[in-house]
Amino acid sequence: MPTIAIVTGASSGLGAAFTHQLDKGAFGRLDEIWAVARHADKLEALAQSLSTPLRPFALDLTQEDACEQIAHALAQETNLTVALLINNAGFGAFGRFSSVPLEHNAAMVRLLALAPVELSYHVLPYMLAGSRILNVSSAAAFMPQPRLSVYSAAKRFILDFSRALDAELGGVGIHVTAVCPRFMQTAFLDHTLDSAEAMRMARLTGFEKPERVAAKALRAARLGRALCIPSPYMRTLYAATKILPYPIALSLEQAVMGRSNS
Ligand SMILES: NC(=O)c1ccc[n+]([C@@H]2O[C@H](COP(=O)([O-])OP(=O)(O)OC[C@H]3O[C@@H](n4cnc5c(N)ncnc54)[C@H](OP(=O)(O)O)[C@@H]3O)[C@@H](O)[C@H]2O)c1
């Protein structure tokens, strides 16, 4: 019975770190890794660096039929088990809502929220007890973030969706983990529309390493934990946002970040 993992956004940053760790056995024996990203050349380079066979899916997950193409590929297989689905592909546009082109915000919602919902739906029939879904959220999900409004809301969506689905599926031995990283020094920072502001914020809060985030997230998934916040600093922030009223939490965060809403 072939066993696979599916990783979206596998070609770079955190997704590449996940894929390399899966290749080294971090989630048990896999017959294949199915890797999704837009650029076929990057997926090809990734495949060359692995010992596990990689099946590339050069797809833009913001496009309507992209997830159906994966569903179709799954349906062609016999007795296939999906041990792990990692919904990781993403980008974040920084800036005031009206200054971000509408198509960017719409693409963010499709990629960060809709695609994981669609892929989870298509993949679940191929999962058994012990299978896992790992959804990449963000520390930006902890509270609504001005000038990151659509990104933080989409990351909140995937955080809440993951926790609800985990509670729903726990009875059949399938768990869903949401991982909430802080800033990581990846190509993400080059695609924010305002790289200088993203880098300024990142320098203030500090970076964590994608390899460490991937290792912590895979461990949390193996253990069937619903939430993984790898950074101790961000765990404290998360606890604070659960206690403090939003306006107070926001003004504290803005003071730390040296930002104002005016
Ligand atoms: N870096 C951070 O500071 C940070 C912090 C918290 C959370 N995150 C989250 O971590 C995840 C991974 O980001 P990263 O930091 O590793 O960034 P990254 O290095 O830019 O990687 C993004 C990955 O997503 C793929 N991708 C982007 N748009 C896509 C689309 N429309 N369809 C299919 N694949 C697409 C990219 O490949 P192609 O370009 O080939 O499509 C790439 O493989 C994202 O969900 C991000 O929101 C990042």
PDB file of C-alpha atoms and ligand atoms in Angstrom:
ATOM      1  CA  MET A   1       0.000   0.000   0.000  1.00  0.00           C
ATOM      2  CA  PRO A   2       1.865   3.186  -1.140  1.00  0.00           C
ATOM      3  CA  THR A   3       2.135   5.914   1.486  1.00  0.00           C
ATOM      4  CA  ILE A   4       2.695   9.532   0.535  1.00  0.00           C
ATOM      5  CA  ALA A   5       2.945  13.048   1.986  1.00  0.00           C
ATOM      6  CA  ILE A   6       1.678  16.112   0.135  1.00  0.00           C
ATOM      7  CA  VAL A   7       3.453  19.434   0.727  1.00  0.00           C
ATOM      8  CA  THR A   8       2.284  22.721  -0.789  1.00  0.00           C
ATOM      9  CA  GLY A   9       4.834  25.501  -1.226  1.00  0.00           C
ATOM     10  CA  ALA A  10       7.517  22.816  -1.079  1.00  0.00           C
ATOM     11  CA  SER A  11       9.965  24.608  -3.362  1.00  0.00           C
ATOM     12  CA  SER A  12      11.260  27.222  -0.939  1.00  0.00           C
ATOM     13  CA  GLY A  13      11.636  28.358   2.676  1.00  0.00           C
ATOM     14  CA  LEU A  14       9.597  26.471   5.253  1.00  0.00           C
ATOM     15  CA  GLY A  15       8.080  24.093   2.671  1.00  0.00           C
ATOM     16  CA  ALA A  16      11.547  23.017   1.511  1.00  0.00           C
ATOM     17  CA  ALA A  17      12.575  22.504   5.163  1.00  0.00           C
ATOM     18  CA  PHE A  18       9.500  20.294   5.692  1.00  0.00           C
ATOM     19  CA  THR A  19      10.271  18.300   2.560  1.00  0.00           C
ATOM     20  CA  HIS A  20      13.929  17.705   3.464  1.00  0.00           C
ATOM     21  CA  GLN A  21      12.938  16.532   6.943  1.00  0.00           C
ATOM     22  CA  LEU A  22      10.282  14.199   5.519  1.00  0.00           C
ATOM     23  CA  ASP A  23      12.940  12.840   3.170  1.00  0.00           C
ATOM     24  CA  LYS A  24      15.091  12.070   6.218  1.00  0.00           C
ATOM     25  CA  GLY A  25      12.246  10.102   7.832  1.00  0.00           C
ATOM     26  CA  ALA A  26      10.737  12.712  10.178  1.00  0.00           C
ATOM     27  CA  PHE A  27       7.265  11.289   9.506  1.00  0.00           C
ATOM     28  CA  GLY A  28       8.121   7.653   8.985  1.00  0.00           C
ATOM     29  CA  ARG A  29       8.572   5.795   5.730  1.00  0.00           C
ATOM     30  CA  LEU A  30       7.145   7.504   2.636  1.00  0.00           C
ATOM     31  CA  ASP A  31       7.027   6.004  -0.836  1.00  0.00           C
ATOM     32  CA  GLU A  32       6.610   9.404  -2.481  1.00  0.00           C
ATOM     33  CA  ILE A  33       6.375  13.074  -1.642  1.00  0.00           C
ATOM     34  CA  TRP A  34       3.913  15.048  -3.743  1.00  0.00           C
ATOM     35  CA  ALA A  35       5.178  18.617  -3.932  1.00  0.00           C
ATOM     36  CA  VAL A  36       3.110  21.586  -5.088  1.00  0.00           C
ATOM     37  CA  ALA A  37       4.326  25.052  -6.173  1.00  0.00           C
ATOM     38  CA  ARG A  38       4.051  27.214  -9.275  1.00  0.00           C
ATOM     39  CA  HIS A  39       7.639  26.950 -10.531  1.00  0.00           C
ATOM     40  CA  ALA A  40       8.409  23.568 -12.099  1.00  0.00           C
ATOM     41  CA  ASP A  41      12.173  24.291 -12.229  1.00  0.00           C
ATOM     42  CA  LYS A  42      12.350  24.767  -8.445  1.00  0.00           C
ATOM     43  CA  LEU A  43      10.419  21.537  -7.865  1.00  0.00           C
ATOM     44  CA  GLU A  44      12.810  19.744 -10.220  1.00  0.00           C
ATOM     45  CA  ALA A  45      15.822  21.094  -8.266  1.00  0.00           C
ATOM     46  CA  LEU A  46      14.174  19.967  -5.022  1.00  0.00           C
ATOM     47  CA  ALA A  47      13.582  16.481  -6.441  1.00  0.00           C
ATOM     48  CA  GLN A  48      17.299  16.207  -7.287  1.00  0.00           C
ATOM     49  CA  SER A  49      18.228  16.877  -3.655  1.00  0.00           C
ATOM     50  CA  LEU A  50      16.038  14.113  -2.160  1.00  0.00           C
ATOM     51  CA  SER A  51      16.324  10.359  -1.897  1.00  0.00           C
ATOM     52  CA  THR A  52      12.541   9.891  -1.619  1.00  0.00           C
ATOM     53  CA  PRO A  53      10.838  10.044  -5.051  1.00  0.00           C
ATOM     54  CA  LEU A  54       9.181  13.437  -5.540  1.00  0.00           C
ATOM     55  CA  ARG A  55       6.141  13.908  -7.732  1.00  0.00           C
ATOM     56  CA  PRO A  56       5.957  17.547  -8.834  1.00  0.00           C
ATOM     57  CA  PHE A  57       2.681  19.440  -9.271  1.00  0.00           C
ATOM     58  CA  ALA A  58       3.452  22.786 -10.910  1.00  0.00           C
ATOM     59  CA  LEU A  59       0.177  24.460  -9.977  1.00  0.00           C
ATOM     60  CA  ASP A  60      -0.989  27.908  -8.994  1.00  0.00           C
ATOM     61  CA  LEU A  61      -3.215  27.162  -5.998  1.00  0.00           C
ATOM     62  CA  THR A  62      -5.083  30.445  -6.429  1.00  0.00           C
ATOM     63  CA  GLN A  63      -6.561  29.036  -9.650  1.00  0.00           C
ATOM     64  CA  GLU A  64      -9.990  27.480  -9.449  1.00  0.00           C
ATOM     65  CA  ASP A  65      -9.189  23.963 -10.686  1.00  0.00           C
ATOM     66  CA  ALA A  66      -5.733  23.536  -9.068  1.00  0.00           C
ATOM     67  CA  CYS A  67      -6.871  21.481  -6.065  1.00  0.00           C
ATOM     68  CA  GLU A  68      -9.115  19.380  -8.311  1.00  0.00           C
ATOM     69  CA  GLN A  69      -6.032  18.379 -10.307  1.00  0.00           C
ATOM     70  CA  ILE A  70      -4.547  16.905  -7.140  1.00  0.00           C
ATOM     71  CA  ALA A  71      -7.874  15.208  -6.366  1.00  0.00           C
ATOM     72  CA  HIS A  72      -7.804  13.736  -9.860  1.00  0.00           C
ATOM     73  CA  ALA A  73      -4.227  12.446  -9.398  1.00  0.00           C
ATOM     74  CA  LEU A  74      -5.230  10.823  -6.088  1.00  0.00           C
ATOM     75  CA  ALA A  75      -8.193   9.114  -7.747  1.00  0.00           C
ATOM     76  CA  GLN A  76      -5.866   7.525 -10.340  1.00  0.00           C
ATOM     77  CA  GLU A  77      -3.956   5.646  -7.600  1.00  0.00           C
ATOM     78  CA  THR A  78      -4.784   2.247  -6.107  1.00  0.00           C
ATOM     79  CA  ASN A  79      -4.764   1.681  -2.334  1.00  0.00           C
ATOM     80  CA  LEU A  80      -2.931   4.951  -1.708  1.00  0.00           C
ATOM     81  CA  THR A  81      -2.651   6.347   1.831  1.00  0.00           C
ATOM     82  CA  VAL A  82      -1.916   9.998   2.504  1.00  0.00           C
ATOM     83  CA  ALA A  83       0.019   9.990   5.785  1.00  0.00           C
ATOM     84  CA  LEU A  84       0.446  13.749   5.859  1.00  0.00           C
ATOM     85  CA  LEU A  85      -0.893  16.842   4.096  1.00  0.00           C
ATOM     86  CA  ILE A  86       1.038  20.051   4.742  1.00  0.00           C
ATOM     87  CA  ASN A  87      -0.811  23.190   3.648  1.00  0.00           C
ATOM     88  CA  ASN A  88       2.109  25.598   3.618  1.00  0.00           C
ATOM     89  CA  ALA A  89       2.061  27.640   0.362  1.00  0.00           C
ATOM     90  CA  GLY A  90       1.581  31.308   1.067  1.00  0.00           C
ATOM     91  CA  PHE A  91       2.548  34.932   0.727  1.00  0.00           C
ATOM     92  CA  GLY A  92       1.600  38.040   2.670  1.00  0.00           C
ATOM     93  CA  ALA A  93       0.995  41.563   1.385  1.00  0.00           C
ATOM     94  CA  PHE A  94       1.907  44.319   3.852  1.00  0.00           C
ATOM     95  CA  GLY A  95       0.331  47.773   3.636  1.00  0.00           C
ATOM     96  CA  ARG A  96      -2.853  49.742   4.135  1.00  0.00           C
ATOM     97  CA  PHE A  97      -5.907  47.864   2.848  1.00  0.00           C
ATOM     98  CA  SER A  98      -6.685  50.416   0.122  1.00  0.00           C
ATOM     99  CA  SER A  99      -3.071  50.455  -1.098  1.00  0.00           C
ATOM    100  CA  VAL A 100      -2.929  46.689  -1.697  1.00  0.00           C
ATOM    101  CA  PRO A 101      -4.334  45.770  -5.132  1.00  0.00           C
ATOM    102  CA  LEU A 102      -7.604  43.886  -4.760  1.00  0.00           C
ATOM    103  CA  GLU A 103      -6.281  40.928  -6.782  1.00  0.00           C
ATOM    104  CA  HIS A 104      -3.451  40.501  -4.244  1.00  0.00           C
ATOM    105  CA  ASN A 105      -5.877  40.360  -1.347  1.00  0.00           C
ATOM    106  CA  ALA A 106      -8.193  37.987  -3.224  1.00  0.00           C
ATOM    107  CA  ALA A 107      -5.243  35.713  -4.119  1.00  0.00           C
ATOM    108  CA  MET A 108      -4.139  35.681  -0.473  1.00  0.00           C
ATOM    109  CA  VAL A 109      -7.581  34.546   0.659  1.00  0.00           C
ATOM    110  CA  ARG A 110      -7.670  31.837  -2.020  1.00  0.00           C
ATOM    111  CA  LEU A 111      -4.153  30.577  -1.255  1.00  0.00           C
ATOM    112  CA  LEU A 112      -4.152  30.826   2.551  1.00  0.00           C
ATOM    113  CA  ALA A 113      -7.755  29.887   3.306  1.00  0.00           C
ATOM    114  CA  LEU A 114      -9.633  28.329   0.386  1.00  0.00           C
ATOM    115  CA  ALA A 115      -6.882  26.045  -0.988  1.00  0.00           C
ATOM    116  CA  PRO A 116      -6.241  24.327   2.405  1.00  0.00           C
ATOM    117  CA  VAL A 117      -9.997  23.762   2.813  1.00  0.00           C
ATOM    118  CA  GLU A 118     -10.288  22.265  -0.671  1.00  0.00           C
ATOM    119  CA  LEU A 119      -7.158  20.110  -0.319  1.00  0.00           C
ATOM    120  CA  SER A 120      -8.215  18.843   3.110  1.00  0.00           C
ATOM    121  CA  TYR A 121     -11.585  17.857   1.648  1.00  0.00           C
ATOM    122  CA  HIS A 122     -10.040  16.038  -1.317  1.00  0.00           C
ATOM    123  CA  VAL A 123      -7.312  14.318   0.718  1.00  0.00           C
ATOM    124  CA  LEU A 124      -9.281  13.133   3.763  1.00  0.00           C
ATOM    125  CA  PRO A 125     -10.795  10.083   1.988  1.00  0.00           C
ATOM    126  CA  TYR A 126      -7.212   8.802   1.509  1.00  0.00           C
ATOM    127  CA  MET A 127      -6.272   9.204   5.184  1.00  0.00           C
ATOM    128  CA  LEU A 128      -6.285   6.518   7.889  1.00  0.00           C
ATOM    129  CA  ALA A 129      -5.984   6.618  11.673  1.00  0.00           C
ATOM    130  CA  GLY A 130      -2.535   8.110  12.312  1.00  0.00           C
ATOM    131  CA  SER A 131      -2.664  10.401   9.258  1.00  0.00           C
ATOM    132  CA  ARG A 132      -2.172  14.109   9.864  1.00  0.00           C
ATOM    133  CA  ILE A 133      -2.944  17.511   8.358  1.00  0.00           C
ATOM    134  CA  LEU A 134      -0.455  20.266   9.173  1.00  0.00           C
ATOM    135  CA  ASN A 135      -1.588  23.795   8.380  1.00  0.00           C
ATOM    136  CA  VAL A 136       0.846  26.703   8.379  1.00  0.00           C
ATOM    137  CA  SER A 137      -0.751  29.664  10.117  1.00  0.00           C
ATOM    138  CA  SER A 138       1.300  32.506  11.646  1.00  0.00           C
ATOM    139  CA  ALA A 139       1.859  34.518  14.803  1.00  0.00           C
ATOM    140  CA  ALA A 140       0.030  37.224  12.801  1.00  0.00           C
ATOM    141  CA  ALA A 141      -3.144  35.195  13.465  1.00  0.00           C
ATOM    142  CA  PHE A 142      -3.102  35.901  17.203  1.00  0.00           C
ATOM    143  CA  MET A 143      -4.959  39.195  16.816  1.00  0.00           C
ATOM    144  CA  PRO A 144      -6.258  41.363  13.976  1.00  0.00           C
ATOM    145  CA  GLN A 145      -3.321  43.281  12.473  1.00  0.00           C
ATOM    146  CA  PRO A 146      -3.772  46.716  10.901  1.00  0.00           C
ATOM    147  CA  ARG A 147      -1.831  47.021   7.612  1.00  0.00           C
ATOM    148  CA  LEU A 148      -1.787  43.248   7.458  1.00  0.00           C
ATOM    149  CA  SER A 149      -5.545  42.932   7.740  1.00  0.00           C
ATOM    150  CA  VAL A 150      -6.289  40.327   5.062  1.00  0.00           C
ATOM    151  CA  TYR A 151      -3.187  38.237   5.797  1.00  0.00           C
ATOM    152  CA  SER A 152      -3.801  38.144   9.564  1.00  0.00           C
ATOM    153  CA  ALA A 153      -7.508  37.341   9.031  1.00  0.00           C
ATOM    154  CA  ALA A 154      -6.675  34.537   6.574  1.00  0.00           C
ATOM    155  CA  LYS A 155      -4.124  33.100   9.002  1.00  0.00           C
ATOM    156  CA  ARG A 156      -6.733  33.306  11.788  1.00  0.00           C
ATOM    157  CA  PHE A 157      -9.159  31.454   9.528  1.00  0.00           C
ATOM    158  CA  ILE A 158      -6.727  28.563   9.035  1.00  0.00           C
ATOM    159  CA  LEU A 159      -5.908  28.497  12.757  1.00  0.00           C
ATOM    160  CA  ASP A 160      -9.588  28.227  13.732  1.00  0.00           C
ATOM    161  CA  PHE A 161     -10.402  25.805  10.891  1.00  0.00           C
ATOM    162  CA  SER A 162      -7.525  23.548  11.971  1.00  0.00           C
ATOM    163  CA  ARG A 163      -8.586  23.435  15.599  1.00  0.00           C
ATOM    164  CA  ALA A 164     -12.233  22.743  14.771  1.00  0.00           C
ATOM    165  CA  LEU A 165     -11.320  20.036  12.255  1.00  0.00           C
ATOM    166  CA  ASP A 166      -8.917  18.475  14.743  1.00  0.00           C
ATOM    167  CA  ALA A 167     -11.695  18.268  17.347  1.00  0.00           C
ATOM    168  CA  GLU A 168     -14.028  16.808  14.705  1.00  0.00           C
ATOM    169  CA  LEU A 169     -11.589  14.156  13.447  1.00  0.00           C
ATOM    170  CA  GLY A 170      -9.844  13.179  16.690  1.00  0.00           C
ATOM    171  CA  GLY A 171     -12.303  10.327  17.182  1.00  0.00           C
ATOM    172  CA  VAL A 172     -11.032   8.588  14.043  1.00  0.00           C
ATOM    173  CA  GLY A 173      -7.367   9.071  14.930  1.00  0.00           C
ATOM    174  CA  ILE A 174      -6.646  11.800  12.377  1.00  0.00           C
ATOM    175  CA  HIS A 175      -5.254  15.020  13.831  1.00  0.00           C
ATOM    176  CA  VAL A 176      -4.889  18.516  12.451  1.00  0.00           C
ATOM    177  CA  THR A 177      -2.099  20.802  13.676  1.00  0.00           C
ATOM    178  CA  ALA A 178      -1.845  24.550  13.096  1.00  0.00           C
ATOM    179  CA  VAL A 179       1.697  25.890  13.345  1.00  0.00           C
ATOM    180  CA  CYS A 180       2.207  29.594  14.055  1.00  0.00           C
ATOM    181  CA  PRO A 181       5.753  30.722  13.221  1.00  0.00           C
ATOM    182  CA  ARG A 182       7.173  34.188  13.843  1.00  0.00           C
ATOM    183  CA  PHE A 183       9.191  35.866  11.081  1.00  0.00           C
ATOM    184  CA  MET A 184      11.527  33.580   9.145  1.00  0.00           C
ATOM    185  CA  GLN A 185      14.211  34.833   6.759  1.00  0.00           C
ATOM    186  CA  THR A 186      12.769  33.334   3.569  1.00  0.00           C
ATOM    187  CA  ALA A 187      11.645  34.553   0.145  1.00  0.00           C
ATOM    188  CA  PHE A 188       8.361  35.453   1.897  1.00  0.00           C
ATOM    189  CA  LEU A 189       9.944  38.787   2.865  1.00  0.00           C
ATOM    190  CA  ASP A 190      10.618  39.612  -0.814  1.00  0.00           C
ATOM    191  CA  HIS A 191       6.951  39.238  -1.812  1.00  0.00           C
ATOM    192  CA  THR A 192       5.223  41.504   0.723  1.00  0.00           C
ATOM    193  CA  LEU A 193       4.756  44.601  -1.536  1.00  0.00           C
ATOM    194  CA  ASP A 194       6.519  46.578   1.210  1.00  0.00           C
ATOM    195  CA  SER A 195       9.705  44.641   1.874  1.00  0.00           C
ATOM    196  CA  ALA A 196      11.324  47.496   3.836  1.00  0.00           C
ATOM    197  CA  GLU A 197       8.427  47.564   6.352  1.00  0.00           C
ATOM    198  CA  ALA A 198       8.328  43.748   6.551  1.00  0.00           C
ATOM    199  CA  MET A 199      12.073  43.640   7.202  1.00  0.00           C
ATOM    200  CA  ARG A 200      11.818  46.448   9.799  1.00  0.00           C
ATOM    201  CA  MET A 201       9.094  44.527  11.693  1.00  0.00           C
ATOM    202  CA  ALA A 202      10.993  41.267  11.342  1.00  0.00           C
ATOM    203  CA  ARG A 203      14.169  42.791  12.786  1.00  0.00           C
ATOM    204  CA  LEU A 204      12.189  44.103  15.791  1.00  0.00           C
ATOM    205  CA  THR A 205      10.550  40.776  16.646  1.00  0.00           C
ATOM    206  CA  GLY A 206      13.469  38.617  15.498  1.00  0.00           C
ATOM    207  CA  PHE A 207      13.659  35.641  13.169  1.00  0.00           C
ATOM    208  CA  GLU A 208      13.320  31.942  13.745  1.00  0.00           C
ATOM    209  CA  LYS A 209      14.834  29.296  11.511  1.00  0.00           C
ATOM    210  CA  PRO A 210      12.559  27.428   9.066  1.00  0.00           C
ATOM    211  CA  GLU A 211      14.363  24.150   9.890  1.00  0.00           C
ATOM    212  CA  ARG A 212      13.534  24.553  13.600  1.00  0.00           C
ATOM    213  CA  VAL A 213       9.904  25.492  12.847  1.00  0.00           C
ATOM    214  CA  ALA A 214       9.537  22.476  10.555  1.00  0.00           C
ATOM    215  CA  ALA A 215      11.021  20.107  13.149  1.00  0.00           C
ATOM    216  CA  LYS A 216       8.783  21.441  15.943  1.00  0.00           C
ATOM    217  CA  ALA A 217       5.686  21.372  13.708  1.00  0.00           C
ATOM    218  CA  LEU A 218       6.307  17.801  12.521  1.00  0.00           C
ATOM    219  CA  ARG A 219       6.824  16.682  16.115  1.00  0.00           C
ATOM    220  CA  ALA A 220       3.548  18.377  17.164  1.00  0.00           C
ATOM    221  CA  ALA A 221       1.772  16.681  14.237  1.00  0.00           C
ATOM    222  CA  ARG A 222       3.172  13.267  15.166  1.00  0.00           C
ATOM    223  CA  LEU A 223       1.954  13.800  18.737  1.00  0.00           C
ATOM    224  CA  GLY A 224      -1.487  14.858  17.483  1.00  0.00           C
ATOM    225  CA  ARG A 225      -1.288  18.372  18.963  1.00  0.00           C
ATOM    226  CA  ALA A 226      -3.742  20.931  17.602  1.00  0.00           C
ATOM    227  CA  LEU A 227      -1.494  23.948  18.053  1.00  0.00           C
ATOM    228  CA  CYS A 228       2.254  24.494  17.687  1.00  0.00           C
ATOM    229  CA  ILE A 229       3.855  27.860  18.497  1.00  0.00           C
ATOM    230  CA  PRO A 230       7.588  27.163  18.176  1.00  0.00           C
ATOM    231  CA  SER A 231       8.831  30.477  19.633  1.00  0.00           C
ATOM    232  CA  PRO A 232       8.554  30.895  23.462  1.00  0.00           C
ATOM    233  CA  TYR A 233       8.248  34.684  22.953  1.00  0.00           C
ATOM    234  CA  MET A 234       5.259  34.147  20.638  1.00  0.00           C
ATOM    235  CA  ARG A 235       3.686  31.693  23.103  1.00  0.00           C
ATOM    236  CA  THR A 236       3.738  34.523  25.672  1.00  0.00           C
ATOM    237  CA  LEU A 237       2.231  36.924  23.146  1.00  0.00           C
ATOM    238  CA  TYR A 238      -0.488  34.378  22.324  1.00  0.00           C
ATOM    239  CA  ALA A 239      -1.346  33.999  26.022  1.00  0.00           C
ATOM    240  CA  ALA A 240      -1.472  37.793  26.403  1.00  0.00           C
ATOM    241  CA  THR A 241      -3.851  38.195  23.452  1.00  0.00           C
ATOM    242  CA  LYS A 242      -6.230  35.704  25.085  1.00  0.00           C
ATOM    243  CA  ILE A 243      -6.382  37.743  28.298  1.00  0.00           C
ATOM    244  CA  LEU A 244      -6.122  41.384  27.211  1.00  0.00           C
ATOM    245  CA  PRO A 245      -8.948  43.281  25.474  1.00  0.00           C
ATOM    246  CA  TYR A 246      -8.067  43.801  21.797  1.00  0.00           C
ATOM    247  CA  PRO A 247      -7.522  47.616  21.934  1.00  0.00           C
ATOM    248  CA  ILE A 248      -5.018  47.233  24.786  1.00  0.00           C
ATOM    249  CA  ALA A 249      -3.213  44.283  23.193  1.00  0.00           C
ATOM    250  CA  LEU A 250      -3.077  46.187  19.904  1.00  0.00           C
ATOM    251  CA  SER A 251      -1.676  49.392  21.390  1.00  0.00           C
ATOM    252  CA  LEU A 252       0.994  47.402  23.265  1.00  0.00           C
ATOM    253  CA  GLU A 253       1.932  45.567  20.073  1.00  0.00           C
ATOM    254  CA  GLN A 254       2.019  48.809  18.059  1.00  0.00           C
ATOM    255  CA  ALA A 255       4.246  50.428  20.708  1.00  0.00           C
ATOM    256  CA  VAL A 256       6.677  47.470  20.546  1.00  0.00           C
ATOM    257  CA  MET A 257       6.634  47.635  16.737  1.00  0.00           C
ATOM    258  CA  GLY A 258       7.064  51.426  16.668  1.00  0.00           C
ATOM    259  CA  ARG A 259       3.862  51.836  14.628  1.00  0.00           C
ATOM    260  CA  SER A 260       0.790  54.025  14.839  1.00  0.00           C
ATOM    261  CA  ASN A 261      -2.501  53.888  12.994  1.00  0.00           C
ATOM    262  CA  SER A 262      -2.522  57.552  12.036  1.00  0.00           C
TER     263      SER A 262
HETATM  264  N1  LIG B   1       8.569  33.818   6.402  1.00  0.00           N
HETATM  265  C1  LIG B   1       7.841  34.317   7.387  1.00  0.00           C
HETATM  266  O1  LIG B   1       8.228  35.331   8.019  1.00  0.00           O
HETATM  267  C2  LIG B   1       6.556  33.639   7.792  1.00  0.00           C
HETATM  268  C3  LIG B   1       6.063  33.858   9.088  1.00  0.00           C
HETATM  269  C4  LIG B   1       4.889  33.209   9.471  1.00  0.00           C
HETATM  270  C5  LIG B   1       4.226  32.378   8.580  1.00  0.00           C
HETATM  271  N2  LIG B   1       4.736  32.204   7.329  1.00  0.00           N
HETATM  272  C6  LIG B   1       4.013  31.306   6.421  1.00  0.00           C
HETATM  273  O2  LIG B   1       4.879  30.225   6.082  1.00  0.00           O
HETATM  274  C7  LIG B   1       4.462  29.662   4.828  1.00  0.00           C
HETATM  275  C8  LIG B   1       5.693  29.425   3.961  1.00  0.00           C
HETATM  276  O3  LIG B   1       6.277  30.679   3.670  1.00  0.00           O
HETATM  277  P1  LIG B   1       7.858  30.854   3.503  1.00  0.00           P
HETATM  278  O4  LIG B   1       8.312  31.797   4.551  1.00  0.00           O
HETATM  279  O5  LIG B   1       8.523  29.551   3.363  1.00  0.00           O
HETATM  280  O6  LIG B   1       7.868  31.675   2.112  1.00  0.00           O
HETATM  281  P2  LIG B   1       8.531  31.339   0.678  1.00  0.00           P
HETATM  282  O7  LIG B   1       9.955  30.953   0.859  1.00  0.00           O
HETATM  283  O8  LIG B   1       8.205  32.522  -0.169  1.00  0.00           O
HETATM  284  O9  LIG B   1       7.733  30.049   0.171  1.00  0.00           O
HETATM  285  C9  LIG B   1       6.427  30.129  -0.316  1.00  0.00           C
HETATM  286  C10 LIG B   1       6.122  28.838  -1.070  1.00  0.00           C
HETATM  287  O10 LIG B   1       4.757  28.904  -1.524  1.00  0.00           O
HETATM  288  C11 LIG B   1       4.738  28.688  -2.953  1.00  0.00           C
HETATM  289  N3  LIG B   1       3.628  29.470  -3.502  1.00  0.00           N
HETATM  290  C12 LIG B   1       3.463  30.822  -3.436  1.00  0.00           C
HETATM  291  N4  LIG B   1       2.355  31.180  -4.104  1.00  0.00           N
HETATM  292  C13 LIG B   1       1.808  30.033  -4.589  1.00  0.00           C
HETATM  293  C14 LIG B   1       0.661  29.745  -5.383  1.00  0.00           C
HETATM  294  N5  LIG B   1      -0.160  30.724  -5.816  1.00  0.00           N
HETATM  295  N6  LIG B   1       0.383  28.468  -5.712  1.00  0.00           N
HETATM  296  C15 LIG B   1       1.215  27.458  -5.299  1.00  0.00           C
HETATM  297  N7  LIG B   1       2.311  27.667  -4.543  1.00  0.00           N
HETATM  298  C16 LIG B   1       2.609  28.938  -4.205  1.00  0.00           C
HETATM  299  C17 LIG B   1       6.111  29.151  -3.437  1.00  0.00           C
HETATM  300  O11 LIG B   1       6.521  28.527  -4.648  1.00  0.00           O
HETATM  301  P3  LIG B   1       6.276  29.189  -6.111  1.00  0.00           P
HETATM  302  O12 LIG B   1       6.730  30.613  -6.029  1.00  0.00           O
HETATM  303  O13 LIG B   1       7.061  28.335  -7.051  1.00  0.00           O
HETATM  304  O14 LIG B   1       4.808  29.054  -6.341  1.00  0.00           O
HETATM  305  C18 LIG B   1       6.996  28.657  -2.294  1.00  0.00           C
HETATM  306  O15 LIG B   1       7.287  27.281  -2.470  1.00  0.00           O
HETATM  307  C19 LIG B   1       3.436  30.639   4.246  1.00  0.00           C
HETATM  308  O16 LIG B   1       2.131  30.141   4.461  1.00  0.00           O
HETATM  309  C20 LIG B   1       3.639  31.907   5.076  1.00  0.00           C
HETATM  310  O17 LIG B   1       2.459  32.693   5.149  1.00  0.00           O
HETATM  311  C21 LIG B   1       5.882  32.796   6.910  1.00  0.00           C
END
